[in-house]
PDB file of C-alpha atoms in Angstrom:
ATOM      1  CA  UNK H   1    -100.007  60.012  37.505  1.00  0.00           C
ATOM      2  CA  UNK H   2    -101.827  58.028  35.517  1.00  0.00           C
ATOM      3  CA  UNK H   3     -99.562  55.478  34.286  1.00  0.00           C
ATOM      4  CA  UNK H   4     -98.551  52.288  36.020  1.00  0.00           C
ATOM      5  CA  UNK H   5     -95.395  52.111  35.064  1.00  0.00           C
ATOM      6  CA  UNK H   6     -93.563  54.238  37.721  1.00  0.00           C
ATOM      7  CA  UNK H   7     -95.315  51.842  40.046  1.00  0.00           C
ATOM      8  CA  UNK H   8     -94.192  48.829  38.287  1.00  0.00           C
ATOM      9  CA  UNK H   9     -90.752  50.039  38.323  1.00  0.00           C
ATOM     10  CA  UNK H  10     -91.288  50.411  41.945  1.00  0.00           C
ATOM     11  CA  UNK H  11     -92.208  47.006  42.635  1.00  0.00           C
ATOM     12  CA  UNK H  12     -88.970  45.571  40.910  1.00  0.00           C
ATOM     13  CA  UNK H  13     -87.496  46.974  43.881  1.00  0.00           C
ATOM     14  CA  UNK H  14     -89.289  44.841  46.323  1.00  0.00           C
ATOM     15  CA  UNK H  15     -87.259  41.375  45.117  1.00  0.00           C
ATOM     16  CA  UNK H  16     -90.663  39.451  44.879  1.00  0.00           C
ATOM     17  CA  UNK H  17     -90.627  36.299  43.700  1.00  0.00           C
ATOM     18  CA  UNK H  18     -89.701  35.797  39.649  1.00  0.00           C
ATOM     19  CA  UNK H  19     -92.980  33.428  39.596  1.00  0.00           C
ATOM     20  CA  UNK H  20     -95.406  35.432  40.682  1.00  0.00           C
ATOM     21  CA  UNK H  21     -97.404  37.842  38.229  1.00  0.00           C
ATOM     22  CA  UNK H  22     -97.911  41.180  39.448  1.00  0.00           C
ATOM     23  CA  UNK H  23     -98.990  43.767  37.685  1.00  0.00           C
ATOM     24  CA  UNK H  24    -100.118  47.537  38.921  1.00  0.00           C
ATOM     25  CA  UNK H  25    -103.931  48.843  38.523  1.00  0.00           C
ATOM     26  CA  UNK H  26    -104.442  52.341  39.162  1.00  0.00           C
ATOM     27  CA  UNK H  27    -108.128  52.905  40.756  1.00  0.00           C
ATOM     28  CA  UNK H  28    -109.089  56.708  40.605  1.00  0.00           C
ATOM     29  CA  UNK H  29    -111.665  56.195  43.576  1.00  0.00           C
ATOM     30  CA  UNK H  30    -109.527  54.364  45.896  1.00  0.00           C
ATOM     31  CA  UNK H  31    -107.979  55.973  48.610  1.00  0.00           C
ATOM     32  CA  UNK H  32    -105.722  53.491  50.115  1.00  0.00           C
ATOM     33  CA  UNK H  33    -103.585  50.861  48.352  1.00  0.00           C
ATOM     34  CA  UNK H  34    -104.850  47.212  48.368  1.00  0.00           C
ATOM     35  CA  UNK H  35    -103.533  43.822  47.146  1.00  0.00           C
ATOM     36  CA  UNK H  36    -105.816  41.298  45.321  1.00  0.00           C
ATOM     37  CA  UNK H  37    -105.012  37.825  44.437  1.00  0.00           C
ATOM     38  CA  UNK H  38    -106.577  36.279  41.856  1.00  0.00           C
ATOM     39  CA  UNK H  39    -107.013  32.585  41.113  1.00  0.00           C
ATOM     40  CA  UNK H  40    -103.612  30.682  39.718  1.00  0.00           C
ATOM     41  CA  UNK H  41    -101.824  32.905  41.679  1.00  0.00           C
ATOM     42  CA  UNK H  42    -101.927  36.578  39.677  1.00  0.00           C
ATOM     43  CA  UNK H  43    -101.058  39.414  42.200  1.00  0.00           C
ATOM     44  CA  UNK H  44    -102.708  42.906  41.773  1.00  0.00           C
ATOM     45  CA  UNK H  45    -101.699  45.886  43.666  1.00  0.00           C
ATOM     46  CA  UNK H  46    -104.504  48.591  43.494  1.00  0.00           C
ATOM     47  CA  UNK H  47    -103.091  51.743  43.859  1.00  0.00           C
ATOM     48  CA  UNK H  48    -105.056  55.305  44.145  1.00  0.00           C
ATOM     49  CA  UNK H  49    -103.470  57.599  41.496  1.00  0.00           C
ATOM     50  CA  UNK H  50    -101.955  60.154  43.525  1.00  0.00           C
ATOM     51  CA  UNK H  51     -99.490  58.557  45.563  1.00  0.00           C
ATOM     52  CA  UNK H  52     -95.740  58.246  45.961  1.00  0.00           C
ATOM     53  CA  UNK H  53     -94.478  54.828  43.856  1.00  0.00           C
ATOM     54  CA  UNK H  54     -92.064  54.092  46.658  1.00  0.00           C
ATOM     55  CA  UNK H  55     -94.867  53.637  49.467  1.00  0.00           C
ATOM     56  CA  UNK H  56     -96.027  50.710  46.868  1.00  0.00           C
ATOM     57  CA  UNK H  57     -92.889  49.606  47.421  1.00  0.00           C
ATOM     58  CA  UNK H  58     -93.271  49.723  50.862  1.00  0.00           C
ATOM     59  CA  UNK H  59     -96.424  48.500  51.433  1.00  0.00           C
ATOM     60  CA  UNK H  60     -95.543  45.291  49.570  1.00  0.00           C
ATOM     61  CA  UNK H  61     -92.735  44.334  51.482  1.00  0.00           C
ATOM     62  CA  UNK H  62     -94.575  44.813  54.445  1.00  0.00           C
ATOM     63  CA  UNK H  63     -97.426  42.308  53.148  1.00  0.00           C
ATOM     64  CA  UNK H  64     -94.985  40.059  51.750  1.00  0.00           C
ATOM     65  CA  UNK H  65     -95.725  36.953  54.020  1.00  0.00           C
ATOM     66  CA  UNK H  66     -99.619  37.595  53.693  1.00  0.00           C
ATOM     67  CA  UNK H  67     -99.113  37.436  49.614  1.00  0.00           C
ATOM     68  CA  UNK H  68     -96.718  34.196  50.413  1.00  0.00           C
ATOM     69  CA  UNK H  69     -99.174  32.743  52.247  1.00  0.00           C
ATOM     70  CA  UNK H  70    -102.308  33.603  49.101  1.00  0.00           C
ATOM     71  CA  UNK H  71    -100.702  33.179  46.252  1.00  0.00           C
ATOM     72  CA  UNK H  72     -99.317  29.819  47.256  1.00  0.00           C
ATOM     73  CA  UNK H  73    -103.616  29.050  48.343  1.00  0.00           C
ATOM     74  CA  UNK H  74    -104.535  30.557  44.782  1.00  0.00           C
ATOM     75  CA  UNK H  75    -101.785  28.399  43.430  1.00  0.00           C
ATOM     76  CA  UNK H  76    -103.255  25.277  44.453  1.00  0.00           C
ATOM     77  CA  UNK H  77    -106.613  25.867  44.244  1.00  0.00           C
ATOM     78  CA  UNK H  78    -106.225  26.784  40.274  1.00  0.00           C
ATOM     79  CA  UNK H  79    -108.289  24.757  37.922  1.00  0.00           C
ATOM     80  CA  UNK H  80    -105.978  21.491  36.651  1.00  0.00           C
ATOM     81  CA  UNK H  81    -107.523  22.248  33.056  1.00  0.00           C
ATOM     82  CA  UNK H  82    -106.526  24.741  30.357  1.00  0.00           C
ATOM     83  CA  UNK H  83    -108.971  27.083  29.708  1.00  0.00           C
ATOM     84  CA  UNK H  84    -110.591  26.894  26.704  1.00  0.00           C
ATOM     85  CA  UNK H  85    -109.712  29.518  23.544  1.00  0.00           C
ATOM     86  CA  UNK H  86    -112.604  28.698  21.286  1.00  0.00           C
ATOM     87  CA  UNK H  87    -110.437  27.992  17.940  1.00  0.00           C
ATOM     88  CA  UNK H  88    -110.757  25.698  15.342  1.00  0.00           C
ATOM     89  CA  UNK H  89    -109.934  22.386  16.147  1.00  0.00           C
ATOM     90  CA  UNK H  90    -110.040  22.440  19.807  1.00  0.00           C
ATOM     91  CA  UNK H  91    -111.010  19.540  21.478  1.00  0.00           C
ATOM     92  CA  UNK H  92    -114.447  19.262  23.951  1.00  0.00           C
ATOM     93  CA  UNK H  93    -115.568  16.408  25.532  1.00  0.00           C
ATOM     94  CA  UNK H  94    -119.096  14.746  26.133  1.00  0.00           C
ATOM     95  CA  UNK H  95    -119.955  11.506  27.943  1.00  0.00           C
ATOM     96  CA  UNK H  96    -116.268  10.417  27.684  1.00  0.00           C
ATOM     97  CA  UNK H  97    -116.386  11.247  23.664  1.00  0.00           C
ATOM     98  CA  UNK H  98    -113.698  13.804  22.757  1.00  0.00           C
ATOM     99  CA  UNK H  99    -115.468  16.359  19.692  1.00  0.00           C
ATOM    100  CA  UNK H 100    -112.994  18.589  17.959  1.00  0.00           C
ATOM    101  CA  UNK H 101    -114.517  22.372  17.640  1.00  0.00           C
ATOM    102  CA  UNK H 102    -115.305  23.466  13.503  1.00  0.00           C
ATOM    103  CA  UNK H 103    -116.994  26.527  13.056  1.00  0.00           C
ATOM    104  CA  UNK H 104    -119.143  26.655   9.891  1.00  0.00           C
ATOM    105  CA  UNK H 105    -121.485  29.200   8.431  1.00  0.00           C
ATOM    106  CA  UNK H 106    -124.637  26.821   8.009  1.00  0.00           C
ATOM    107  CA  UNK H 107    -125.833  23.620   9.623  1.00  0.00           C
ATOM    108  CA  UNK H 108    -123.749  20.817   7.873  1.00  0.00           C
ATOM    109  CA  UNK H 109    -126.355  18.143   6.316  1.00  0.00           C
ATOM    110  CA  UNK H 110    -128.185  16.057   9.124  1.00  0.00           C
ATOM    111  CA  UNK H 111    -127.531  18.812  11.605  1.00  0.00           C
ATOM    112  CA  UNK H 112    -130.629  20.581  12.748  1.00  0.00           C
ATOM    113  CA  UNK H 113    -129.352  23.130  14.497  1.00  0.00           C
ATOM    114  CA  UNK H 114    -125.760  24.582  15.790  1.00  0.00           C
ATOM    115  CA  UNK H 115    -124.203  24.469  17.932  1.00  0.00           C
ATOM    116  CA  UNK H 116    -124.268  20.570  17.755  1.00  0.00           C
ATOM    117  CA  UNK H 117    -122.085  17.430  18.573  1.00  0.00           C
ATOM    118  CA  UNK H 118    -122.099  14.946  15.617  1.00  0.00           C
ATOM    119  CA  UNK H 119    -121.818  11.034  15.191  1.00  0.00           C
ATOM    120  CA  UNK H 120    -118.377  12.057  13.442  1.00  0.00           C
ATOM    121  CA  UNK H 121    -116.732  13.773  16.709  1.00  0.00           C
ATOM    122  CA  UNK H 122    -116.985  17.106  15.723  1.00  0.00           C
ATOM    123  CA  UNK H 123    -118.449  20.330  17.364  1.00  0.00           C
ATOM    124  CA  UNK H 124    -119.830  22.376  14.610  1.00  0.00           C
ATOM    125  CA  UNK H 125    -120.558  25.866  16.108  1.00  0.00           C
ATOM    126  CA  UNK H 126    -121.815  29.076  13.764  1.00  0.00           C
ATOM    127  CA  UNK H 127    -118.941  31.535  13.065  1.00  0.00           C
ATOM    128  CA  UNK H 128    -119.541  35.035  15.643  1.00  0.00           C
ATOM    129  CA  UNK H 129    -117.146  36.245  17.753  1.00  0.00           C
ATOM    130  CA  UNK H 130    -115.661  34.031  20.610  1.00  0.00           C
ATOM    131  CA  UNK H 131    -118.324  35.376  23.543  1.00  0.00           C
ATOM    132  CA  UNK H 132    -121.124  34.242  21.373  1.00  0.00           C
ATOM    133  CA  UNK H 133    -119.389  30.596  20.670  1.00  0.00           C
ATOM    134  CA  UNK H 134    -118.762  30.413  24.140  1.00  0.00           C
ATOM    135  CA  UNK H 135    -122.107  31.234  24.999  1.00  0.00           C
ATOM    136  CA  UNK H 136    -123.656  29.144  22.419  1.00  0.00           C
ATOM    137  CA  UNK H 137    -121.379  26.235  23.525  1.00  0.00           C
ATOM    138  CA  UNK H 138    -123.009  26.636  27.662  1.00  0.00           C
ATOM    139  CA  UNK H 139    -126.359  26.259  26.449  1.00  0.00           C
ATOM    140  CA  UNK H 140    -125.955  23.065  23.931  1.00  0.00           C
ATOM    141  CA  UNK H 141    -123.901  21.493  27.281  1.00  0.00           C
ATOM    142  CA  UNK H 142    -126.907  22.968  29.467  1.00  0.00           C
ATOM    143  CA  UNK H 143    -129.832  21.715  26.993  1.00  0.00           C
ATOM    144  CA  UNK H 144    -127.816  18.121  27.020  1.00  0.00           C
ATOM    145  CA  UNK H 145    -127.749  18.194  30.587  1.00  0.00           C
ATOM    146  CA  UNK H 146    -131.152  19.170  31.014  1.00  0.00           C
ATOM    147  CA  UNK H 147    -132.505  16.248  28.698  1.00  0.00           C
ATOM    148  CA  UNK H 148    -130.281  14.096  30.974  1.00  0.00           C
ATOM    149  CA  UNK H 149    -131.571  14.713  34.165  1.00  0.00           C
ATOM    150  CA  UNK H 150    -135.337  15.003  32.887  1.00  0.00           C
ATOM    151  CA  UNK H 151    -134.539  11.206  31.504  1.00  0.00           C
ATOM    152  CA  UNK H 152    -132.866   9.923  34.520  1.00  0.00           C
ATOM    153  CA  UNK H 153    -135.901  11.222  36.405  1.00  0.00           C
ATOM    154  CA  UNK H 154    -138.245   9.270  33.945  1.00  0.00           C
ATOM    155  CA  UNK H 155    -136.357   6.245  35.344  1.00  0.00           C
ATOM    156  CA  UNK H 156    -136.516   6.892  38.912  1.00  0.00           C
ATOM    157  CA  UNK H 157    -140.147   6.943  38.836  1.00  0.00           C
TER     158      UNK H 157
END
């Protein structure tokens, strides 16, 4: 069985909450099912592929007040922000200034190097695929940072 959706149709069976996500992920090495809940709140039942849909069924039921008890921990212990999508447009924020994300295929003029914040509240980034923006977004915050703290040191002394 490598499907999850004889184990999903299981699990409607159980009467869990409408709320809660749960979703089915069939691990080939495990030999014993397991539950897994993920921050926000996200249940996943890890089930070993050869086993009978209505034990998942079972076990769940069983482990019902233990989920009750982690999702509603994972619940509140969810960041308060949305996470970010890395679109045009999209708003980032730096020393209480709010820059709106552009991508761009060079460095606009008076921009030495992207990704950069500008006087004119945008975020220009380079144009790659969303892992690279994202990545190239962490180190512009981590370079600023960086500078910051070196400075702030400069003062102490």
């Amino acid at each position: 069985m490598n499907s999850p959706d004889p184990f999903q149709a299981a699990l409607a069976t159980a009467s869990l909450p409408a709320e809660w996500q749960v979703e089915v992920a069939i691990r080939p090495r495990r030999r014993h099912l397991g539950l897994q809940v993920n921050p926000g709140g996200a249940v996943l039942v890890l089930v070993p592929p050869a086993i009978d849909p209505r034990l998942i069924t079972w076990f769940v039921t069983c482990k019902r007040q233990w989920l009750t008890e982690k999702v509603k921990i994972a619940t509140q212990l969810a960041p308060d922000h949305p996470l970010k999508e890395f679109v045009d447009g999209e708003e980032f924020q730096l020393y209480g200034a709010r820059y709106r994300l552009q991508f761009v295929d060079r460095a606009p003029a008076g921009i030495e190097q992207l990704a950069a914040f500008a006087p004119d509240g945008i975020l220009y980034v380079r144009r790659q695929s969303p892992a690279r923006v994202r990545q190239a977004i962490i180190m512009l915050y981590r370079q600023i940072g960086l500078a910051w703290v070196r400075l702030s040191t400069l003062l102490e002394l």
